mmCIF file of C-alpha atoms in Angstrom:
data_model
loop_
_atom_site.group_PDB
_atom_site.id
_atom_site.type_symbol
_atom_site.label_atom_id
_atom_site.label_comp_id
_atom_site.label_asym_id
_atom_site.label_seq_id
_atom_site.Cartn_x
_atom_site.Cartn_y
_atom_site.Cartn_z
ATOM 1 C CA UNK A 40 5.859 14.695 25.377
ATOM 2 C CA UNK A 41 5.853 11.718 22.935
ATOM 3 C CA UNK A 42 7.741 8.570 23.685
ATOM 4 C CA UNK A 43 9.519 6.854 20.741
ATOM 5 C CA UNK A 44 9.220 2.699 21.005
ATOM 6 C CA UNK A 45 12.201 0.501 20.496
ATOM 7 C CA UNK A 46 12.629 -2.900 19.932
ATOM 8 C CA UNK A 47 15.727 -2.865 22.209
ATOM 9 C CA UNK A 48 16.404 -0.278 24.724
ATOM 10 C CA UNK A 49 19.313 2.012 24.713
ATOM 11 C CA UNK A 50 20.116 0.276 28.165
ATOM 12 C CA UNK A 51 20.534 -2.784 26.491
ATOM 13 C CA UNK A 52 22.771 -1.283 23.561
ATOM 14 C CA UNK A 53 24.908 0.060 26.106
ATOM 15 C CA UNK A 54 26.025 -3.199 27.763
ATOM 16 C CA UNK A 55 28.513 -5.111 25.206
ATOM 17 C CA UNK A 56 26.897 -8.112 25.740
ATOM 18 C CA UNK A 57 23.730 -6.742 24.451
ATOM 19 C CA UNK A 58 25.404 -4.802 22.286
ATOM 20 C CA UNK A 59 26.886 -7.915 20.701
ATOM 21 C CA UNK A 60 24.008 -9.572 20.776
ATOM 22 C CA UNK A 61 22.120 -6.504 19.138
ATOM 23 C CA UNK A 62 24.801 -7.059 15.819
ATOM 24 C CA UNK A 63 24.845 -10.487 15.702
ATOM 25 C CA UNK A 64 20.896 -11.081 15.497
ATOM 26 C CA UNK A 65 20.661 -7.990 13.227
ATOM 27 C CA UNK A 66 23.577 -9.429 10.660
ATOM 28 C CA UNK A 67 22.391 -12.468 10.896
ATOM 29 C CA UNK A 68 18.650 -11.387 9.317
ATOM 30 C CA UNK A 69 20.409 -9.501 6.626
ATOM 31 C CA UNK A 70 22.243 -12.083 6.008
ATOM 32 C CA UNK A 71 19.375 -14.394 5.650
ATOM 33 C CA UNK A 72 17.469 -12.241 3.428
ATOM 34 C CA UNK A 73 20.207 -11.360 1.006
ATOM 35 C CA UNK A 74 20.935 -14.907 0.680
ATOM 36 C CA UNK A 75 16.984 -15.807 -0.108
ATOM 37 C CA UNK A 76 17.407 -12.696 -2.551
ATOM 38 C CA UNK A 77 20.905 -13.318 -4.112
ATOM 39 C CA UNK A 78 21.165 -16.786 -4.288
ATOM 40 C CA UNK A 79 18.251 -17.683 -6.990
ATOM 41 C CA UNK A 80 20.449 -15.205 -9.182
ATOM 42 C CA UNK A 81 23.767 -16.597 -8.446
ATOM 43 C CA UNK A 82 21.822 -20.454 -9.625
ATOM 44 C CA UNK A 83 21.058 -19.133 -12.517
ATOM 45 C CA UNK A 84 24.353 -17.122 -13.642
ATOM 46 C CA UNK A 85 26.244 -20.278 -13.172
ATOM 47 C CA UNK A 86 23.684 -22.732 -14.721
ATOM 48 C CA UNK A 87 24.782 -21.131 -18.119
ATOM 49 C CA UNK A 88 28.545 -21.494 -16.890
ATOM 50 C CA UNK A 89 27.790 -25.378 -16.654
ATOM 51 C CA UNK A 90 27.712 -28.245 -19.295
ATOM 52 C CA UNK A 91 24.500 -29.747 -19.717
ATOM 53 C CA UNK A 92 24.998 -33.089 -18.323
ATOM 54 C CA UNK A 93 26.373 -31.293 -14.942
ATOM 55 C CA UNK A 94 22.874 -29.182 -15.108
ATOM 56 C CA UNK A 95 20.606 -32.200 -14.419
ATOM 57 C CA UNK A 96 22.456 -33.655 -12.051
ATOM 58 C CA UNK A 97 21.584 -35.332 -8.621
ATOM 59 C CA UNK A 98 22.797 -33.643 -6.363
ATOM 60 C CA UNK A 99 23.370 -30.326 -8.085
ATOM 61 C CA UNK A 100 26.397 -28.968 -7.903
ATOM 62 C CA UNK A 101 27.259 -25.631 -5.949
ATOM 63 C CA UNK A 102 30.627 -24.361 -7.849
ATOM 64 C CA UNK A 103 30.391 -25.396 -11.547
ATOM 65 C CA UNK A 104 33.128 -28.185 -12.235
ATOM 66 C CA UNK A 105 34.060 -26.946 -16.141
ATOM 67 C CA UNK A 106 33.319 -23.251 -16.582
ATOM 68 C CA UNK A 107 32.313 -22.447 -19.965
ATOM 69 C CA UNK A 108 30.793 -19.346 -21.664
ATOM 70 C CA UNK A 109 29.450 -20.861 -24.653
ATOM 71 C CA UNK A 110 26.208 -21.411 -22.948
ATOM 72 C CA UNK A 111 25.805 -17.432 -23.508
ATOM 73 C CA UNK A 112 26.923 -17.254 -26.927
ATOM 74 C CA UNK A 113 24.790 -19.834 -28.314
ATOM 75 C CA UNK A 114 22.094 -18.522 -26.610
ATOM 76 C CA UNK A 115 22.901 -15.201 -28.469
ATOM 77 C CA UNK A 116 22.824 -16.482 -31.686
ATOM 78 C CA UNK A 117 20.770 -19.314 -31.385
ATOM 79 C CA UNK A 118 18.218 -17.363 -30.365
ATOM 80 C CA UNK A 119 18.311 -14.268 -32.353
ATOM 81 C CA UNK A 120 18.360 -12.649 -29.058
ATOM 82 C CA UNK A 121 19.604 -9.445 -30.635
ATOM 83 C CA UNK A 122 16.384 -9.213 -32.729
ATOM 84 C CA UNK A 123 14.051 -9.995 -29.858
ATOM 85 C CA UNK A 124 15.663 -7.562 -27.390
ATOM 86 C CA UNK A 125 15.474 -4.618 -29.805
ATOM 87 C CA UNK A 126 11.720 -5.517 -30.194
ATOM 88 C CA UNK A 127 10.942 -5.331 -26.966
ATOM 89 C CA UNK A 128 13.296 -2.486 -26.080
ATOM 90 C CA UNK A 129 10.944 -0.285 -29.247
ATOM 91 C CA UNK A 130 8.087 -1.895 -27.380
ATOM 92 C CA UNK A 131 8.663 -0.697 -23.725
ATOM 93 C CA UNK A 132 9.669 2.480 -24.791
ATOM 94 C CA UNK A 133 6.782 3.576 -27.098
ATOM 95 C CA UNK A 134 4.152 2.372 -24.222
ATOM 96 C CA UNK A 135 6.422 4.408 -21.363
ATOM 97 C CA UNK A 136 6.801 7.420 -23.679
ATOM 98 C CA UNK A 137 2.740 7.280 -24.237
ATOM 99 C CA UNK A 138 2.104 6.450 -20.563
ATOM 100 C CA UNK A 139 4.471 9.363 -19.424
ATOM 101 C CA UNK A 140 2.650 11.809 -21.350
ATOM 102 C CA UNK A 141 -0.887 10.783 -21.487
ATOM 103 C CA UNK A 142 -1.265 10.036 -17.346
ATOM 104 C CA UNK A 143 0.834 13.032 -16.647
ATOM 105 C CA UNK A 144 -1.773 15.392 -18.755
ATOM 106 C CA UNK A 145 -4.098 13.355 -16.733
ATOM 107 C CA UNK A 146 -3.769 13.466 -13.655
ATOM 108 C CA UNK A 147 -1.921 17.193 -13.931
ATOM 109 C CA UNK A 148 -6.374 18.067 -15.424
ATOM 110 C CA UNK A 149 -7.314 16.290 -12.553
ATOM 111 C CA UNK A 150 -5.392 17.788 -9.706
ATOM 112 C CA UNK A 151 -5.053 21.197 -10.339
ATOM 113 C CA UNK A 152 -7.582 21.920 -13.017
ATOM 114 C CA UNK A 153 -10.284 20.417 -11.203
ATOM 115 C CA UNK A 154 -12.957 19.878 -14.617
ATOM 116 C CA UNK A 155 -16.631 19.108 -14.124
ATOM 117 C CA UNK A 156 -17.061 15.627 -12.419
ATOM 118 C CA UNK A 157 -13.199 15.545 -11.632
ATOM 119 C CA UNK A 158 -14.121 12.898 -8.388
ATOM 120 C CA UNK A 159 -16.535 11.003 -10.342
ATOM 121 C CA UNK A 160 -14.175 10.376 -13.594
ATOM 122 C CA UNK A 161 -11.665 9.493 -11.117
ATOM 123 C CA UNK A 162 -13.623 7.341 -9.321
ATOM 124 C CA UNK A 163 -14.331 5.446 -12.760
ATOM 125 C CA UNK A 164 -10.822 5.486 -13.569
ATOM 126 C CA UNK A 165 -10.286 3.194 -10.304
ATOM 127 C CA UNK A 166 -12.526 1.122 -10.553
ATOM 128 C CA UNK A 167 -10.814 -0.101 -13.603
ATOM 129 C CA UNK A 168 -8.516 -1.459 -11.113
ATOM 130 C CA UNK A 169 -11.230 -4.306 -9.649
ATOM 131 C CA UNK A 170 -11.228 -5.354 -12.986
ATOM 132 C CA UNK A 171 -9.488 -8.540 -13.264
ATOM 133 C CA UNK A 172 -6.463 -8.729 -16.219
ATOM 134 C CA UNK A 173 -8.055 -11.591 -17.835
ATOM 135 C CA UNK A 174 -11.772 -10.324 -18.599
ATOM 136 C CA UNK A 175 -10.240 -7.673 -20.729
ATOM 137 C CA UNK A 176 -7.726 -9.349 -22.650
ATOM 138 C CA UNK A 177 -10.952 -10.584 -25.263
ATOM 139 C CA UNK A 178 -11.965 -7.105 -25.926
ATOM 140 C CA UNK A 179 -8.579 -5.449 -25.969
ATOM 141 C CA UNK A 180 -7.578 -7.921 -28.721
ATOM 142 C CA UNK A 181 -10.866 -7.692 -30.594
ATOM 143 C CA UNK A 182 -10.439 -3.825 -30.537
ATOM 144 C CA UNK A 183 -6.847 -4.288 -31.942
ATOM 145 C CA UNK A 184 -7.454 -6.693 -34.170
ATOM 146 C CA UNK A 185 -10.303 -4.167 -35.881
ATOM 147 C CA UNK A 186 -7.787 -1.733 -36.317
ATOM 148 C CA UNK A 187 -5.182 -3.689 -38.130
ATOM 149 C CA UNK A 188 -2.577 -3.293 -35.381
ATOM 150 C CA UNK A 189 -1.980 -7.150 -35.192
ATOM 151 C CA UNK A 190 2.178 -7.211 -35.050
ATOM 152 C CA UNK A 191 2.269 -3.474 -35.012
ATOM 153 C CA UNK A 192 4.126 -2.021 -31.641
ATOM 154 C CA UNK A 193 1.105 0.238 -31.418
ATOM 155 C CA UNK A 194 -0.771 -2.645 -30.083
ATOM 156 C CA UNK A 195 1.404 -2.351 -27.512
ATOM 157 C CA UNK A 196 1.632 1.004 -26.990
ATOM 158 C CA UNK A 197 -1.750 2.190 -27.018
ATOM 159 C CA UNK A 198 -3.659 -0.712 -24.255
ATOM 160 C CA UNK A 199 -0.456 0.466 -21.705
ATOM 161 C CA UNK A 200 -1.611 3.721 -21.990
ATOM 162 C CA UNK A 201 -4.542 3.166 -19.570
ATOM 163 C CA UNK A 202 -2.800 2.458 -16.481
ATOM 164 C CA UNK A 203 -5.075 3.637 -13.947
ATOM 165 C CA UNK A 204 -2.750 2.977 -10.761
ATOM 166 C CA UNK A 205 0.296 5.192 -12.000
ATOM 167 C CA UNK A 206 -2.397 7.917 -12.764
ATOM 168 C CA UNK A 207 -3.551 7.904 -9.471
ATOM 169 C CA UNK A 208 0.413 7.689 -8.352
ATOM 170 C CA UNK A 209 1.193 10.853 -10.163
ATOM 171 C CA UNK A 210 -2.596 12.430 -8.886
ATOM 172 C CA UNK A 211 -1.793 12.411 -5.349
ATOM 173 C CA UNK A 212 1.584 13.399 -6.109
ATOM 174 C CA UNK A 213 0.709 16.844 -7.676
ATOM 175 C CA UNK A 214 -1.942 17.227 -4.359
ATOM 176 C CA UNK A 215 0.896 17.602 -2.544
ATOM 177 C CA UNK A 216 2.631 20.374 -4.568
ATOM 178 C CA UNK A 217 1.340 23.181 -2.648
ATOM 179 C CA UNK A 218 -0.774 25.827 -4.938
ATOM 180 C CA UNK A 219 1.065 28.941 -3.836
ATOM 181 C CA UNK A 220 3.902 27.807 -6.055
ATOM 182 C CA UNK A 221 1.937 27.355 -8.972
ATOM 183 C CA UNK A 222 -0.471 30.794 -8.024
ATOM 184 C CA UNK A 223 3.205 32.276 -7.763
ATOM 185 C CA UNK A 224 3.834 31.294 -11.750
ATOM 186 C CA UNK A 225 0.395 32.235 -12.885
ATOM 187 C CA UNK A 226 0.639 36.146 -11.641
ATOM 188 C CA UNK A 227 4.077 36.240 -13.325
ATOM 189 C CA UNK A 228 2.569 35.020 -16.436
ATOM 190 C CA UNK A 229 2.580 31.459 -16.748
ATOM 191 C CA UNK A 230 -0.064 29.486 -18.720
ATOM 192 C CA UNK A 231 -1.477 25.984 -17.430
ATOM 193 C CA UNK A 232 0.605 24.392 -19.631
ATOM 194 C CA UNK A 233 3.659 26.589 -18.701
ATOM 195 C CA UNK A 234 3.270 25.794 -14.661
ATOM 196 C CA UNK A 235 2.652 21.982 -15.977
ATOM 197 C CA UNK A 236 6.557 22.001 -17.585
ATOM 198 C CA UNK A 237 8.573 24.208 -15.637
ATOM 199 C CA UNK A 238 6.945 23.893 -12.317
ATOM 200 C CA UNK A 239 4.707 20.801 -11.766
ATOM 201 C CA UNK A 240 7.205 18.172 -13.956
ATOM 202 C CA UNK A 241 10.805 19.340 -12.523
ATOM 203 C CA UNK A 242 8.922 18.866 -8.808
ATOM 204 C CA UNK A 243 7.733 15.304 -9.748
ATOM 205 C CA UNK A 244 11.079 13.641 -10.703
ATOM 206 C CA UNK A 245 10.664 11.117 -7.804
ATOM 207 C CA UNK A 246 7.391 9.626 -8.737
ATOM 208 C CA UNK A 247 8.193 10.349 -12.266
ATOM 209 C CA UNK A 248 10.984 7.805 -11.992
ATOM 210 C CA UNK A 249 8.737 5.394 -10.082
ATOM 211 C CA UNK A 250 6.006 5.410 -12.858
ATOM 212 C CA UNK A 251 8.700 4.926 -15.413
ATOM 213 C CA UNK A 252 10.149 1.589 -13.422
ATOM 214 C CA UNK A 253 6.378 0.520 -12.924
ATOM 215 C CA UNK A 254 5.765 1.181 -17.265
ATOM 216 C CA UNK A 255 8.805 -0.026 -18.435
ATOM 217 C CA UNK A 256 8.699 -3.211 -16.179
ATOM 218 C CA UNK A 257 5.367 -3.956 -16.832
ATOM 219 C CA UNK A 258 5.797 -4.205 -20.881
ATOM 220 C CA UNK A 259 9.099 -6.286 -20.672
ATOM 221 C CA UNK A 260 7.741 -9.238 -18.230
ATOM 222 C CA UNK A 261 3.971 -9.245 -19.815
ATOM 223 C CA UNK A 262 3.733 -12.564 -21.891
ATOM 224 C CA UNK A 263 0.325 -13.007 -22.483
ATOM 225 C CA UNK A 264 -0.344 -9.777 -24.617
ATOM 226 C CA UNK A 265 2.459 -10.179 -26.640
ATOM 227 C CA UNK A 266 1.831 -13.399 -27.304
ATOM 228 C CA UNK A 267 -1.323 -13.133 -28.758
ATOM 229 C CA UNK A 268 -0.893 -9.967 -30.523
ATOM 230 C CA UNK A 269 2.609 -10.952 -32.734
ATOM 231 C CA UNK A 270 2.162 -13.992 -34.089
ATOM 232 C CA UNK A 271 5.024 -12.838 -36.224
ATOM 233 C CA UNK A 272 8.073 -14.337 -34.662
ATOM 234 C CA UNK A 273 10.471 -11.894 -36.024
ATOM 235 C CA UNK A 274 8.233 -8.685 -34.584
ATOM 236 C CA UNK A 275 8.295 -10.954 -31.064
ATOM 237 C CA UNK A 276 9.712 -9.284 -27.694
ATOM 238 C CA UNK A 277 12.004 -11.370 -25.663
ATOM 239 C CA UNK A 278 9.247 -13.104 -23.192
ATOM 240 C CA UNK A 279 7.455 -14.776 -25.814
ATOM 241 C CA UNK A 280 10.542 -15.610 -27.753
ATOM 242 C CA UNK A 281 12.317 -17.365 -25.394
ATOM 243 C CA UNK A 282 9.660 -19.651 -25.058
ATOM 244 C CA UNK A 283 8.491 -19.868 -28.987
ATOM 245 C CA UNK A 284 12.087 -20.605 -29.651
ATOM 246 C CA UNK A 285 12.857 -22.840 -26.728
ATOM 247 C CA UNK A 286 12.318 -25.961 -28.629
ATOM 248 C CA UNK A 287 15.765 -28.603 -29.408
ATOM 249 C CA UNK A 288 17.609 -25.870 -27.124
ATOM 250 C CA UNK A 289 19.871 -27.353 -24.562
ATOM 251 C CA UNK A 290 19.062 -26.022 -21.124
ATOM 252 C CA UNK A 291 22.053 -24.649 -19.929
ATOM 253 C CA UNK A 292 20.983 -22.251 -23.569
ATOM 254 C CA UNK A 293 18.194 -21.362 -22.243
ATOM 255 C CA UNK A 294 19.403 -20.556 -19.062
ATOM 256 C CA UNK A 295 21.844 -18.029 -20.580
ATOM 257 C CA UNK A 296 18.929 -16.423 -22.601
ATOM 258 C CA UNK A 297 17.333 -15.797 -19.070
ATOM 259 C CA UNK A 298 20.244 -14.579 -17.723
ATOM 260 C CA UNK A 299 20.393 -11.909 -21.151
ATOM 261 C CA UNK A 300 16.877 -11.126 -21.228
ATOM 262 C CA UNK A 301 16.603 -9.684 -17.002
ATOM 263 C CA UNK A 302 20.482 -7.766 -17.778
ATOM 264 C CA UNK A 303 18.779 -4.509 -19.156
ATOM 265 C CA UNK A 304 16.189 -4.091 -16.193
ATOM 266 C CA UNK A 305 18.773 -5.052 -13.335
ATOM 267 C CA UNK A 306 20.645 -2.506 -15.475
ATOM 268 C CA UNK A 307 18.211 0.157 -14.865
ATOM 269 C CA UNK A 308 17.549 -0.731 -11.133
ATOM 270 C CA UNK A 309 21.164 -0.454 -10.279
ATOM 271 C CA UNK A 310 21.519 3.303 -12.310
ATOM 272 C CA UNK A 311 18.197 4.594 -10.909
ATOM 273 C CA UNK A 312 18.035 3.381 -7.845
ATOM 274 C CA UNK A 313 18.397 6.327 -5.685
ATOM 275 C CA UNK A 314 15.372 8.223 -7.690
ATOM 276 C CA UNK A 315 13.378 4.978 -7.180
ATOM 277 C CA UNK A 316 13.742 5.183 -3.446
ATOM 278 C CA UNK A 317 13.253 8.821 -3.153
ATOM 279 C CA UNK A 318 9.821 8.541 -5.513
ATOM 280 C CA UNK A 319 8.578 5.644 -3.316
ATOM 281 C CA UNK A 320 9.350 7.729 -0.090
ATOM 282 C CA UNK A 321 8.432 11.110 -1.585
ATOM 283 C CA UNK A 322 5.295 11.777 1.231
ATOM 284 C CA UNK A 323 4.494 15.088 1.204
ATOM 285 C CA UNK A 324 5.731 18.484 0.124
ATOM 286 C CA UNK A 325 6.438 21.529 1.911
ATOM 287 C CA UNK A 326 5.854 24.973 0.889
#
């Protein structure tokens, strides 16, 4: 017999003043943590809808006084924010189309091929991860900048591709797909490759759309890369150009250009949500 722990005891829920109590704390907490969520979002939606003089003002104001959109429209001509957002759209796809591909071979050879020194080439592959960022930002430029790839997407494209922590996601993923299904394919028939695309891949949707939020995310908010690697500002994604260009801009501009720029991944959050949380709570599964 296992006991299961609660914070309150049914005994408790089934009094109405505990029951009461019960709601009230619990709404309360969500409460508090949507607004610590919600409310940096909402301050920065309406900082666009303000003039710029009601901005920097002491105290700031909750509700803006004059609503007016031309915050966002300046910002999207202004700053050639069309331009930049196609950049970095080309940019974030190429590296999660290469990522996709290149970790999923990966870890597929790693899991259920099992090659020569699988454990120890894994091993090396994580401890890429103690790495810090910084110490290989030198070489990965030096490398690109040897192969002429300076303002190129492929400079992009190519350093993403070694992402050792969604290789690992996917790994332990396809441990968990037991091997009678893919034994099953192999007596009807089925080549490696085969079992990899219509058995291995169509199981793996979950984490597949986890790795794709984790790639895509990670190419539109990195700054530092980008920076260094266009110096061409008409080849620049939107992080670096909204601060190149940020210059003689108004604030409540700049603001809106924010508010542009995060759209297309709060976008994709809000459509893929529900294959997020099932990739992030896929455990284990069952033959």
């Amino acid at each position: 017999m296992s006991s299961t722990r609660t914070l309150v005891s049914p005994a408790v829920l089934a009094r109405p003043r505990g029951r009461a109590a019960y709601w009230s704390v619990f709404t309360g907490v969500v409460l508090l943590f949507a607004l610590a969520f919600l409310f940096p979002v909402y301050w920065m939606v309406t900082g666009a809808l303000k003039p710029p003089d009601e901005v920097t003002r002491t105290p700031p104001t909750l509700v803006p006084e004059k609503w007016q959109v031309s915050g966002y429209t300046d910002a999207w001509e202004l700053m050639q924010l069309p331009t930049h957002l196609w950049n970095t759209v080309v940019q974030a796809a190429g590296a999660w189309i290469c990522q996709l591909v290149l970790c999923t071979a990966a870890a597929y050879a790693l899991s259920k091929l099992r090659p020569a020194f699988g454990k120890v080439i894994l091993g090396g592959i994580l401890a890429t991860l103690m790495v810090p960022t910084q110490a290989l930002v030198v070489p990965k430029y030096l490398t690109v900048a040897d192969l002429g790839l300076l303002n190129d997407p492929l400079a992009i494209w190519l350093p993403a591709v070694a992402n050792a922590f969604n290789l690992y996601l996917l790994k332990r993923f396809f441990d968990q797909i037991p091997r009678d299904v893919l034994e099953a394919a192999e007596i009807d028939g089925a080549g490696k490759l085969r079992v990899l695309w219509s058995i291995v891949l169509p199981m793996s949707r979950p984490v597949l759309g986890v790795v794709s939020i984790f790639a895509l995310v990670a190419v539109w908010q990195d700054f530092l890369w980008p920076l260094m690697v266009f110096s061409d500002t008409d080849k620049q994604p939107i992080s670096v150009a909204l601060v190149q260009l940020s210059q003689n801009i108004p604030l409540t501009v700049l603001i809106a250009a924010m508010v542009i720029a995060s759209i297309p991944m709060v976008a994709l959050f809000l459509v893929f949500q529900r294959h997020i949380i099932a990739g992030i709570s896929a455990g284990s599964t069952k033959g």
